[in-house]
Short mmCIF file of C-alpha atoms in Angstrom, two decimals:
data_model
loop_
_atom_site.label_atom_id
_atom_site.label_comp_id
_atom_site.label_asym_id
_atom_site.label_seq_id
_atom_site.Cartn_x
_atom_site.Cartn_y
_atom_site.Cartn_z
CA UNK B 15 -13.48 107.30 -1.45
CA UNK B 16 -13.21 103.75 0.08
CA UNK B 17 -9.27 104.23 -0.44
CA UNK B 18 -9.61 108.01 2.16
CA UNK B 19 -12.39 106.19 4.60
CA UNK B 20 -9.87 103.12 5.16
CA UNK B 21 -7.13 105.83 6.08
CA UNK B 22 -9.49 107.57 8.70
CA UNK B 23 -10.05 104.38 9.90
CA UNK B 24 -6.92 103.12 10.58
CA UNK B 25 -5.96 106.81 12.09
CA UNK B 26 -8.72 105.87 14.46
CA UNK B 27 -7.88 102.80 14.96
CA UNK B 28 -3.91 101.72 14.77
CA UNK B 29 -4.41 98.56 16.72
CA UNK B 30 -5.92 97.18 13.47
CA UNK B 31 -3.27 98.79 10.95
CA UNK B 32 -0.27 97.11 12.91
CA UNK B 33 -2.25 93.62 12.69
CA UNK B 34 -2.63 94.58 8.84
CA UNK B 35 0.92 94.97 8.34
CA UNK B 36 2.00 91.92 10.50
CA UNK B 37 0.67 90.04 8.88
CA UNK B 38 1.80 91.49 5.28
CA UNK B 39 5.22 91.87 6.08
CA UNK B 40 6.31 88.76 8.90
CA UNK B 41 3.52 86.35 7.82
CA UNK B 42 5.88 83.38 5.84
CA UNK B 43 3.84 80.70 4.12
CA UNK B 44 4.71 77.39 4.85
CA UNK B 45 4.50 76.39 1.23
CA UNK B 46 4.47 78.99 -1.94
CA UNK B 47 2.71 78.10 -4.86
CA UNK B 48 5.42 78.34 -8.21
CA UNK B 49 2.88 79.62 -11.17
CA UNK B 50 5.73 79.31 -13.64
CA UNK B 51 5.23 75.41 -13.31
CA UNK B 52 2.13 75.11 -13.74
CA UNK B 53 0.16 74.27 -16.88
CA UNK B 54 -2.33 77.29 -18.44
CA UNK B 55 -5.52 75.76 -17.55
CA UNK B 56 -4.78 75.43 -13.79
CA UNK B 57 -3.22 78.76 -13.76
CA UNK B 58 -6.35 79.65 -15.06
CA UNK B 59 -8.05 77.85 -12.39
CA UNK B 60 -6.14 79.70 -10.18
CA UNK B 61 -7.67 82.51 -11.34
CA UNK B 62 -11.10 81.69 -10.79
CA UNK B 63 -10.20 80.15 -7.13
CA UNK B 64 -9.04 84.00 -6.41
CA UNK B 65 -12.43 86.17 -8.33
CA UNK B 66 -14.54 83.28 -6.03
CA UNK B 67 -12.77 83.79 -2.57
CA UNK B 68 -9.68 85.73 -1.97
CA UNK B 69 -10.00 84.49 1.64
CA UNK B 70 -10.55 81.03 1.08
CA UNK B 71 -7.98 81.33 -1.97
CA UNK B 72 -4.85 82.89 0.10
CA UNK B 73 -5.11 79.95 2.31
CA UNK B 74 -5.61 77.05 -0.06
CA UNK B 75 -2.21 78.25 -2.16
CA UNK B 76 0.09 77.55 1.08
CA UNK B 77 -0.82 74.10 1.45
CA UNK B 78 1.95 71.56 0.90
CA UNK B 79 2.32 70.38 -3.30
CA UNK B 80 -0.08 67.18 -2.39
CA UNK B 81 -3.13 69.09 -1.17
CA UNK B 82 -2.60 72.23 -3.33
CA UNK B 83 -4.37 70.86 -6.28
CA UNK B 84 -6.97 68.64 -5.52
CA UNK B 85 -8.66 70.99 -2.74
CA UNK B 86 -7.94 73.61 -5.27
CA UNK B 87 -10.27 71.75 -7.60
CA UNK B 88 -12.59 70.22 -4.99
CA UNK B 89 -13.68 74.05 -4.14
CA UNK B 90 -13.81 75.44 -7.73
CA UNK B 91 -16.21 72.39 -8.41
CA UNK B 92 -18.43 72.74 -5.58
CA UNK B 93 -18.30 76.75 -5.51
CA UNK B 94 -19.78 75.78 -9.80
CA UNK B 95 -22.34 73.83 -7.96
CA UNK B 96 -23.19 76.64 -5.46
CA UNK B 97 -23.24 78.92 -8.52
CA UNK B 98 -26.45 76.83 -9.92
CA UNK B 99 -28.06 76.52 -7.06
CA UNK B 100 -27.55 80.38 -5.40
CA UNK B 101 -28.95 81.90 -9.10
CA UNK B 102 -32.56 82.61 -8.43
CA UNK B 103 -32.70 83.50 -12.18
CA UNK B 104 -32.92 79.50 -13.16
CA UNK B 105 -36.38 78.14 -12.73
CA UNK B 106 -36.17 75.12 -11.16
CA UNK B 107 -37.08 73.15 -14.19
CA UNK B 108 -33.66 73.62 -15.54
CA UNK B 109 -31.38 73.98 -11.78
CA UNK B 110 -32.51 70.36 -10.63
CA UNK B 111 -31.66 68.52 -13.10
CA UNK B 112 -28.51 70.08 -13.84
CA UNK B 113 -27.49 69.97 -9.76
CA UNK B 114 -28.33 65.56 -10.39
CA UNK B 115 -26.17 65.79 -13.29
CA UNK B 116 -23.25 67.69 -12.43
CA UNK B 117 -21.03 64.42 -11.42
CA UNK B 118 -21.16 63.95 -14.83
CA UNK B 119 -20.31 67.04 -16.29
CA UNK B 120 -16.91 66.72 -14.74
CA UNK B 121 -16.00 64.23 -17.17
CA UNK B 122 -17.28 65.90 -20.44
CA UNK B 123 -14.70 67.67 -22.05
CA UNK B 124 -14.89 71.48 -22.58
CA UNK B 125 -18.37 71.18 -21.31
CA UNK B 126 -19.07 75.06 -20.37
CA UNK B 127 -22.25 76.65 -19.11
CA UNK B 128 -23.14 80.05 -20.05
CA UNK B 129 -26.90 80.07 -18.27
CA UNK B 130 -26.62 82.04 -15.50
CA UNK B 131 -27.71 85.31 -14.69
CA UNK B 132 -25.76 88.65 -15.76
CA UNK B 133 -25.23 89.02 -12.29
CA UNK B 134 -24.34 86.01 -10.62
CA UNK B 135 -21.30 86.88 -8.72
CA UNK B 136 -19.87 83.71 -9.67
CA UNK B 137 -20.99 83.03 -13.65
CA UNK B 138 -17.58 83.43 -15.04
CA UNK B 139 -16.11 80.03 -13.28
CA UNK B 140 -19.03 77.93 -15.26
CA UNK B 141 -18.16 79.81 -18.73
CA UNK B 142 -14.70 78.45 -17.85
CA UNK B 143 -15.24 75.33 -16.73
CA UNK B 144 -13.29 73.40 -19.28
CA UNK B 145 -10.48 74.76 -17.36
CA UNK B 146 -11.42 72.56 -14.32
CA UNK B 147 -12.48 69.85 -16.27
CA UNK B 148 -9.25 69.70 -17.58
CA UNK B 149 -7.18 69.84 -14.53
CA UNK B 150 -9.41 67.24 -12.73
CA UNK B 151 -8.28 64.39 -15.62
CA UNK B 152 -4.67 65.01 -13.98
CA UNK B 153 -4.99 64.89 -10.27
CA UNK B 154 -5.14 61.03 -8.58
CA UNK B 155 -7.95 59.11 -8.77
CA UNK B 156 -8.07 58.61 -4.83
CA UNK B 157 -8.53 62.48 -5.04
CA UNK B 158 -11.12 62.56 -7.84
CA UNK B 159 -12.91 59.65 -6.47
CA UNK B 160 -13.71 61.79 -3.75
CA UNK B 161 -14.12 64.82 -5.36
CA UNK B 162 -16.75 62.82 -7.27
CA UNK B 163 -18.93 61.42 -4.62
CA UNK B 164 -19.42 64.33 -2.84
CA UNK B 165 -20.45 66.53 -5.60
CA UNK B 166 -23.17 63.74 -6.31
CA UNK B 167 -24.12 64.00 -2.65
CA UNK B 168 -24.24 67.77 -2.46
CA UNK B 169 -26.12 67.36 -6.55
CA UNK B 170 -28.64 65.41 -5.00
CA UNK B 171 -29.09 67.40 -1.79
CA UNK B 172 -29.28 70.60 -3.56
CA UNK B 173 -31.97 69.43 -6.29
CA UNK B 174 -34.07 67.95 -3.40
CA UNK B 175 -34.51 71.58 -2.05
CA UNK B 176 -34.91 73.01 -5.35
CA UNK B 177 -37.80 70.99 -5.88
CA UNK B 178 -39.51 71.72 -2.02
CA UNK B 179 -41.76 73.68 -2.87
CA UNK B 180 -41.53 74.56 1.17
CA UNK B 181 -38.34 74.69 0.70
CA UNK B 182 -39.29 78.12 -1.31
CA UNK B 183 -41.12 79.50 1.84
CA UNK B 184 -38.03 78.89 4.00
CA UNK B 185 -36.97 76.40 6.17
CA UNK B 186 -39.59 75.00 8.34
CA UNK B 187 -37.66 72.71 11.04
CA UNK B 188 -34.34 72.68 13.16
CA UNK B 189 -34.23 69.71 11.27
CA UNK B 190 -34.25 70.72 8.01
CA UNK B 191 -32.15 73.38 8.69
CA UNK B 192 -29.37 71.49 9.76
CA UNK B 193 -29.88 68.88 6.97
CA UNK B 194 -29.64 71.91 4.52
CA UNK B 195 -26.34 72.69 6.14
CA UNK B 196 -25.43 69.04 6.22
CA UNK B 197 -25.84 69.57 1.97
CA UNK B 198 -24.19 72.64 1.27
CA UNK B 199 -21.03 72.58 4.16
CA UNK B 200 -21.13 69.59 6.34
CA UNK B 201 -20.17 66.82 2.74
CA UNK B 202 -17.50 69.22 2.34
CA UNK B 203 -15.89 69.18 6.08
CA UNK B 204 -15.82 65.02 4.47
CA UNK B 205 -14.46 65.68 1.50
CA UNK B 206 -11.75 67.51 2.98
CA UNK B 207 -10.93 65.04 5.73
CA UNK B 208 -10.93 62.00 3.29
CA UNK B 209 -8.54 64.11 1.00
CA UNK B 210 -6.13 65.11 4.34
CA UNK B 211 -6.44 61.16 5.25
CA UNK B 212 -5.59 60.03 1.96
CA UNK B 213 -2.85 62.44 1.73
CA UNK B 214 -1.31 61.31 4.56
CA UNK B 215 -1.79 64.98 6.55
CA UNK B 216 -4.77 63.90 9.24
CA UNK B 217 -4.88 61.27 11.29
CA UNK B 218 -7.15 58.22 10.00
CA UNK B 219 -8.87 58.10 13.09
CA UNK B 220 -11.24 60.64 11.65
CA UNK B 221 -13.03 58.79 9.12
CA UNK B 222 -14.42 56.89 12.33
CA UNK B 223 -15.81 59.97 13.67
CA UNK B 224 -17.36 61.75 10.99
CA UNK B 225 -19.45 63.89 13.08
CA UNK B 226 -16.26 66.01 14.07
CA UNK B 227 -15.97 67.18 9.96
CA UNK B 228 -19.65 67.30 10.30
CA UNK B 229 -19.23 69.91 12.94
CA UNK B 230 -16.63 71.62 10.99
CA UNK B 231 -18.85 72.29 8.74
CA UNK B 232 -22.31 72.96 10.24
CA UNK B 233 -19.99 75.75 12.35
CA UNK B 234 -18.97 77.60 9.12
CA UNK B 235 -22.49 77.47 7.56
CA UNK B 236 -24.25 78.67 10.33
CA UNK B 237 -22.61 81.40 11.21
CA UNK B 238 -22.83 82.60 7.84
CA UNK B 239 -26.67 82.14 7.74
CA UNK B 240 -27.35 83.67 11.10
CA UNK B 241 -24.90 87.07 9.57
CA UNK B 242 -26.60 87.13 6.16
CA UNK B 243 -29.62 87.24 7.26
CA UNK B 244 -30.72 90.70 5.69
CA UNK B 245 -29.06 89.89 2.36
CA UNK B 246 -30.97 86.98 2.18
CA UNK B 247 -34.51 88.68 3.36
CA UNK B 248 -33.62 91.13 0.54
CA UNK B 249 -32.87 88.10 -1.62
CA UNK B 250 -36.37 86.44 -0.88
CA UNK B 251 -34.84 83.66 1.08
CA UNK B 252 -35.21 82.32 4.26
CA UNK B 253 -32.44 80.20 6.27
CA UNK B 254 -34.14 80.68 9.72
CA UNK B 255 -35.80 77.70 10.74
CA UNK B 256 -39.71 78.93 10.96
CA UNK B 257 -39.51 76.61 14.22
CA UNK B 258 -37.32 79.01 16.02
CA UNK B 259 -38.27 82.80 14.52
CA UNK B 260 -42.04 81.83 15.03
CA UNK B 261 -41.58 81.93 18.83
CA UNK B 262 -40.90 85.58 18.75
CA UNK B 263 -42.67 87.36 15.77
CA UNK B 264 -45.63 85.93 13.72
CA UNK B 265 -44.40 87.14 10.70
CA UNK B 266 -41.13 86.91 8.99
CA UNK B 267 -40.78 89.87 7.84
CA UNK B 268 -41.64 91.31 11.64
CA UNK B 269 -37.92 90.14 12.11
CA UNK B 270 -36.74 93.41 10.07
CA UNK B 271 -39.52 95.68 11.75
CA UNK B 272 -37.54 98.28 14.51
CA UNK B 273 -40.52 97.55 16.48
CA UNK B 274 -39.40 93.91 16.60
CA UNK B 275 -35.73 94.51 17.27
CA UNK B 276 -35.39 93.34 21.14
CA UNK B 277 -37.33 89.45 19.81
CA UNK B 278 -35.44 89.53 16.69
CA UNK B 279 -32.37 89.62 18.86
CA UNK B 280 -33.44 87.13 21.33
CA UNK B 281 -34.06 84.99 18.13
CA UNK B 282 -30.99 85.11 16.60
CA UNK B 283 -29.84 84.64 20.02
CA UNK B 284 -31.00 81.38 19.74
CA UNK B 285 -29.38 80.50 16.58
CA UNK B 286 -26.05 81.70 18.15
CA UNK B 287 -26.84 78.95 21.14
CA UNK B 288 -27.77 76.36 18.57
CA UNK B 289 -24.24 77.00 16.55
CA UNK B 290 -22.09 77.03 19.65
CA UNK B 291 -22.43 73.36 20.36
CA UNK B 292 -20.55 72.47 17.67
CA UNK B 293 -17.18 74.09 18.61
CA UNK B 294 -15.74 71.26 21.13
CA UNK B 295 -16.28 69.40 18.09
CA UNK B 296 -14.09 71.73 15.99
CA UNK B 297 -10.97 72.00 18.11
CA UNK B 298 -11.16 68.36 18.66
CA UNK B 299 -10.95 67.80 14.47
CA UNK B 300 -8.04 70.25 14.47
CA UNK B 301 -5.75 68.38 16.76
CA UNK B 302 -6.23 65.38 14.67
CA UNK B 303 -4.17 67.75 11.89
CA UNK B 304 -0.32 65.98 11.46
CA UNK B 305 1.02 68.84 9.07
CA UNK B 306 0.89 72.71 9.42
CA UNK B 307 -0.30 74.17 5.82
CA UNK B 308 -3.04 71.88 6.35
CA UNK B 309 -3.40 73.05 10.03
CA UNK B 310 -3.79 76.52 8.57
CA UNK B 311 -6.47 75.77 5.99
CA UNK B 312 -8.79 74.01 8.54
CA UNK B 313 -8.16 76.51 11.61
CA UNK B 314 -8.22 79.94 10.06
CA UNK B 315 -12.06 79.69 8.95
CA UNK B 316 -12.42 78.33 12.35
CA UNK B 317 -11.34 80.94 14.18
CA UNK B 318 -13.04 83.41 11.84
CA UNK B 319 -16.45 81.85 12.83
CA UNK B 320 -16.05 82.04 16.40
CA UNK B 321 -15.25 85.53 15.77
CA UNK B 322 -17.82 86.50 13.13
CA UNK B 323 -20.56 84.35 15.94
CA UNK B 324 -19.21 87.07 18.74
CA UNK B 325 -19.71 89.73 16.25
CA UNK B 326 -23.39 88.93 15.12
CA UNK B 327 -24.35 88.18 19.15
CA UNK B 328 -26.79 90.71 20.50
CA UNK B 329 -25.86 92.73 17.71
CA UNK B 330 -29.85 94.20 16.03
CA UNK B 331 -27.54 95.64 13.06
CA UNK B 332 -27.61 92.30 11.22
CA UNK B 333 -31.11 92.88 10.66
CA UNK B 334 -30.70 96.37 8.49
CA UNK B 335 -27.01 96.05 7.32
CA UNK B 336 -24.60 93.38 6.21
CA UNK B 337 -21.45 93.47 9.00
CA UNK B 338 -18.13 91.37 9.14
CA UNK B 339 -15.50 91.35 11.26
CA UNK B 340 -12.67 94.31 10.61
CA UNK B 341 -9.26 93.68 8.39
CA UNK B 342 -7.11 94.33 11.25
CA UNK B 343 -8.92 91.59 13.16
CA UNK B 344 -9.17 89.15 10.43
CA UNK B 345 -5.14 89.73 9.90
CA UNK B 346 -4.99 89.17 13.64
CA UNK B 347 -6.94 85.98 13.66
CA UNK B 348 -4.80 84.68 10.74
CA UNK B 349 -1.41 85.30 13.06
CA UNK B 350 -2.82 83.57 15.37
CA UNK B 351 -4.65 80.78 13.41
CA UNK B 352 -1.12 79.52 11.55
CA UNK B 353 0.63 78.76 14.89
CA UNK B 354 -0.70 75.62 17.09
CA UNK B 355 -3.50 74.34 18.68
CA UNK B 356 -2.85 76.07 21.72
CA UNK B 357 -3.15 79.26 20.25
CA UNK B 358 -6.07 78.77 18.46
CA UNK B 359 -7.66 77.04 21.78
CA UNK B 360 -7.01 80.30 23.12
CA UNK B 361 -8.72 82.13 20.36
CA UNK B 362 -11.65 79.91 21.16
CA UNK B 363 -11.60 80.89 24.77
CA UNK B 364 -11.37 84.91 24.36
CA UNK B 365 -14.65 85.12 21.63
CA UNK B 366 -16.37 82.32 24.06
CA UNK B 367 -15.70 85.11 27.13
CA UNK B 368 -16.97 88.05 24.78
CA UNK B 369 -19.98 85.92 24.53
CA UNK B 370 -20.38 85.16 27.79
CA UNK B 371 -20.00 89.09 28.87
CA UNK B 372 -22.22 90.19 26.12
CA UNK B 373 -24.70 87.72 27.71
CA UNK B 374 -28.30 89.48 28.05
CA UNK B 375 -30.26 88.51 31.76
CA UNK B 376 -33.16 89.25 29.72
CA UNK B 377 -32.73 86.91 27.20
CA UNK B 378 -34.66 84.04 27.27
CA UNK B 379 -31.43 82.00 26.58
CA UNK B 380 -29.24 83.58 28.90
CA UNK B 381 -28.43 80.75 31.29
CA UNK B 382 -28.10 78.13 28.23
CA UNK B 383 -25.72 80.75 26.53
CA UNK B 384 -23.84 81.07 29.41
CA UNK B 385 -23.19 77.17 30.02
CA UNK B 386 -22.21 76.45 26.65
CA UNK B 387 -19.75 79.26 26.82
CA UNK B 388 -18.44 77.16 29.91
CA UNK B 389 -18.10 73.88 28.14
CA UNK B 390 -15.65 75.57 25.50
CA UNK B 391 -13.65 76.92 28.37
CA UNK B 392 -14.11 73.49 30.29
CA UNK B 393 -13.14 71.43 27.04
CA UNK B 394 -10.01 73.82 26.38
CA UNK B 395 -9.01 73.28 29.98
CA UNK B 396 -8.97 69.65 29.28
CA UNK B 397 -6.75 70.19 26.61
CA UNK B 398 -4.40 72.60 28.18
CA UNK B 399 -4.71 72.96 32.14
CA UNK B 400 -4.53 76.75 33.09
CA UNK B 401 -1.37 77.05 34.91
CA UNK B 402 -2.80 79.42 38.11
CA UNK B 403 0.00 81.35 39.60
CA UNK B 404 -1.16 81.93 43.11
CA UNK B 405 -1.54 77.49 43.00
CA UNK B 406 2.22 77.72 41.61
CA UNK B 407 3.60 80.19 44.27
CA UNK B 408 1.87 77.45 46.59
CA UNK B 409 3.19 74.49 45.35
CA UNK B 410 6.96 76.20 44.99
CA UNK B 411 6.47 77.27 48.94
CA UNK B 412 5.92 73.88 50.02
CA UNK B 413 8.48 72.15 48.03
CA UNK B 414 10.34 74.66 49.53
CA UNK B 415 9.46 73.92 53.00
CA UNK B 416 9.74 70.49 52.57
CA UNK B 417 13.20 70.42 50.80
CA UNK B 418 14.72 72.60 53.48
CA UNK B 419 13.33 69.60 56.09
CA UNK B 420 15.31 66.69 53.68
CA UNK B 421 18.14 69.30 53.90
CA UNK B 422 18.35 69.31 57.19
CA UNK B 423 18.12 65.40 57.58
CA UNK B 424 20.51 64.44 54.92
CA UNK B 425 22.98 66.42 56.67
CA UNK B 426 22.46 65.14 60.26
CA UNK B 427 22.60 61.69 57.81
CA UNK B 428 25.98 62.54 56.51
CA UNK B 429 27.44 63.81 60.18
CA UNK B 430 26.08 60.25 61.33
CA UNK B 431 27.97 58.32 59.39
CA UNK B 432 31.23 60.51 59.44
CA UNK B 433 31.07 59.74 63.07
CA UNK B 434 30.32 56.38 62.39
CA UNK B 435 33.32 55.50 60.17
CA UNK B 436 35.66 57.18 63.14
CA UNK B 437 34.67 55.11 65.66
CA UNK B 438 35.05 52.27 63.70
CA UNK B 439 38.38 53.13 62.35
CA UNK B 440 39.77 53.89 65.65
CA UNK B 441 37.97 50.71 67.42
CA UNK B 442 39.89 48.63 64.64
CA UNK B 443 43.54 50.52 65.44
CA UNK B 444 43.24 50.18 68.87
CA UNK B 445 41.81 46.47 68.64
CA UNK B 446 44.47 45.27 66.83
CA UNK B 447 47.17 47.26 68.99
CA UNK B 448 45.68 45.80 72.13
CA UNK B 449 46.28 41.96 70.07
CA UNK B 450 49.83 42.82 69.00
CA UNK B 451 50.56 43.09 72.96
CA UNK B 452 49.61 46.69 73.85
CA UNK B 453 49.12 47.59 77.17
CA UNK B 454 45.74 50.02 77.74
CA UNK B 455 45.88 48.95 81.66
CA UNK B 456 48.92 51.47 82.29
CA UNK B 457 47.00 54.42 81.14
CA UNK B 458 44.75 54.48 84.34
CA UNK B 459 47.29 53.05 86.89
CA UNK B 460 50.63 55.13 87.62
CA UNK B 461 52.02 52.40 89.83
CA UNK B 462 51.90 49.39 86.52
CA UNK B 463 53.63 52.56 84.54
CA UNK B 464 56.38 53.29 86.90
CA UNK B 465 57.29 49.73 87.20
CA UNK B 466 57.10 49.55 83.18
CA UNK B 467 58.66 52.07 82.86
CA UNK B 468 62.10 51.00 85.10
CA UNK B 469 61.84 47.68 83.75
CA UNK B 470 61.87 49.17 80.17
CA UNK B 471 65.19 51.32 81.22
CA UNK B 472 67.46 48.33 83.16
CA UNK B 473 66.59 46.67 79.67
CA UNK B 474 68.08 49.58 77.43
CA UNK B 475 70.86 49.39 80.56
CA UNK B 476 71.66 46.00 79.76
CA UNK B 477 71.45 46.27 76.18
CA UNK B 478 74.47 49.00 75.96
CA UNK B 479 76.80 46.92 78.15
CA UNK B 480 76.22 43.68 75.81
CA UNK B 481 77.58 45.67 73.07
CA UNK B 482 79.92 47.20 74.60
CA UNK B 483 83.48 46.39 72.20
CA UNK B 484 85.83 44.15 73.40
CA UNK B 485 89.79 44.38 72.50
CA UNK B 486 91.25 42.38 69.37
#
């Protein structure tokens, strides 16, 4: 059935089946992963990197040999960690201490956990884990070091919520939300850039500004929180700040009443607002990037989020159905994503103009939406100047104008001194003539010519009868 509905679809819609095939058929990895070299337990890893995220997995096995492995591992141990914390079937006597303790799992051989519940997405990757475990022992330790310290970081942060007994009723404060997404996606946007650095693929001016992988992050995890929102009301939890959804219902649950659609709305409007200051931040990271399969990894989720953040804007369905941006799309934002920064700049700039248009009058955050939609245009701009073609055609016309002026000059220039170089030419023949004994003075009086010119024929006279031959 899902197989015949995707046909209608793309009948309906062929813009999205040619991006679809695109990108299956001229999309050519920078790097392909070789599974014939590769040991059974990391195969097997493998594996479990595609059941967790075939998105997230697609991307990760074109990056260059150095990277492949470690961020291979780095996600497969914090998507584990997610597992334990995401299973609302482990009281929180037995999560919190095993979030602490993870760090240390990692270097217990074959240590497995079989705990979860029967329908945790995610369960097989812990009854596996030895697999992981395995594969970590090989990698290099400036790639397990860091592996290391942020799952203790993320352990820690995790267990801390699992304990909040607030926590349970949602998330109170701005604050605390963005601390929670500091936990669970900001300490990875630092993992990752400590890996690229140490690998030699990002610039090291990065680990000075942490707050750009901070951004990274907090980008990615709120957009997800502000388009799950109905799965999680229908999970029992609550990702909203209380801060924010407060100032428009008095209930939580009012969020998912029809009578409360047009605030609900406005609310996650504000979410959207609160998100969108981190992209600056995002393409900045990205242009720190030095080598493309890296480039791809970082930008394609990226690009997705800007999309997915256009998507869930002004749109009342995420409160009574789970939506995500099309295939054809996606495959179209992947084209685009593995090319340059320009491109993806430009990706940036089209969803920041949806925005912008989709832009309510009525809503209470319509002027702040509106100027942070300009800064992302204003920041790309600073990047990559607009080249305006009316300002071009200008600019040619007066270079025009004012190379046909030199034209003219440098040839009135060149006559000059042709001119020049005659006169002095013929003032230097004629001066010299005049000192050999030339006489100028006859060519303006006819009476000094006629006598010069008898004198000069009694000479030739005289000359003939001197040499005139005389008899032997």
């Amino acid at each position: 059935m899902g197989g015949l509905k995707d046909v209608l679809y793309f009948m309906v819609h062929p813009n999205q089946l040619r991006s679809v095939i695109q990108w299956k058929l001229w999309h050519e990895p920078v790097h392909t992963r070789d599974p014939s070299k590769e040991a059974p337990t990391l195969r097997s890893c493998f594996e479990f990197l595609n059941l967790t995220s075939r998105s997230f997995a697609a991307v990760i096995q074109e990056l260059q040999p150095e990277m492949l492995v470690p961020i291979a591992l780095f996600y497969l141990v914090l998507r584990g960690l997610d597992t334990i914390e995401d299973d609302m079937t482990l009281p929180a006597t037995t999560k919190e201490p095993m979030l602490r303790e993870f760090s240390k799992y990692l270097k217990m051989d074959d240590w497995t956990f079989n705990g979860n519940g029967p329908n945790e997405k995610d369960r097989e990757l812990l009854v596996h884990f030895d697999d992981v475990i395995a594969e970590l022992k090989k990698i290099d330790k400036k790639y397990y070091d860091v592996i290391e310290d942020i799952t203790i970081k993320m352990g820690n942060g995790m267990a801390d919520y699992a304990l909040n007994a607030e926590f349970q009723e949602g998330v109170k404060t701005v604050a605390e939300y963005e601390e929670y997404c500091h936990y669970v996606a900001g300490l990875v946007g630092e993992g990752l850039t400590r890996i690229f650095v140490n690998g030699g693929t990002a610039n090291p001016a990065l680990l000075d500004r942490m707050e750009l992988s901070e951004s990274m992050g907090q980008f990615l995890q709120k957009t997800n929180i502000i388009r799950d929102v109905h799965e999680d009301f229908l999970d029992k939890r609550r990702f909203w700040p209380k801060d924010v959804w407060s100032k428009y219902v008095e209930k939580w649950d009012d969020l998912f009443d029809p009578k409360y659609r047009t605030q609900a709305v406005y609310c996650s409007s504000e979410l959207v607002l609160n998100a969108l200051k981190h992209a600056e931040d995002c393409l900045f990271y990205m242009a720190a990037i030095k080598e493309q399969s890296v480039f791809n990894f970082v930008a394609i989720p990226q690009t997705m989020a800007i999309a997915t953040l256009e998507l869930v804007f002004q749109n009342p369905k995420i409160f009574y159905s789970h939506i995500k941006i099309t295939k054809g799309d996606a495959c179209h934002l992947m084209m685009q994503s593995t090319q340059n920064l320009r491109v993806v700049c430009d990706v940036f700039k089209t969803y920041a103009r949806r925005i912008a248009k989709k832009n309510d009058p009525r809503d209470p955050h319509y002027l702040e939406i509106s100027i942070a939609c300009g800064k992302i245009e204003q920041f790309i701009e600073t990047l990559f100047p607009t080249q305006d073609p009316k300002k071009l055609q200008a600019v040619q016309d007066a270079q025009g104008h004012e190379g046909a002026q030199n034209d003219f000059w440098e040839a009135l220039l060149l006559v000059g001194c042709v001119v020049f170089v005659l006169l002095f030419v013929s003032g230097l023949m004629l001066g010299l003539a005049w000192y050999f004994g030339a006489r100028f003075d006859v060519m303006f009086d006819k009476e000094a010519a006629s006598s010069l010119k008898a004198a000069a024929k009694e000479a030739a006279t005289a000359t003939v009868t001197s040499l005139a031959h005389e008899e032997l």
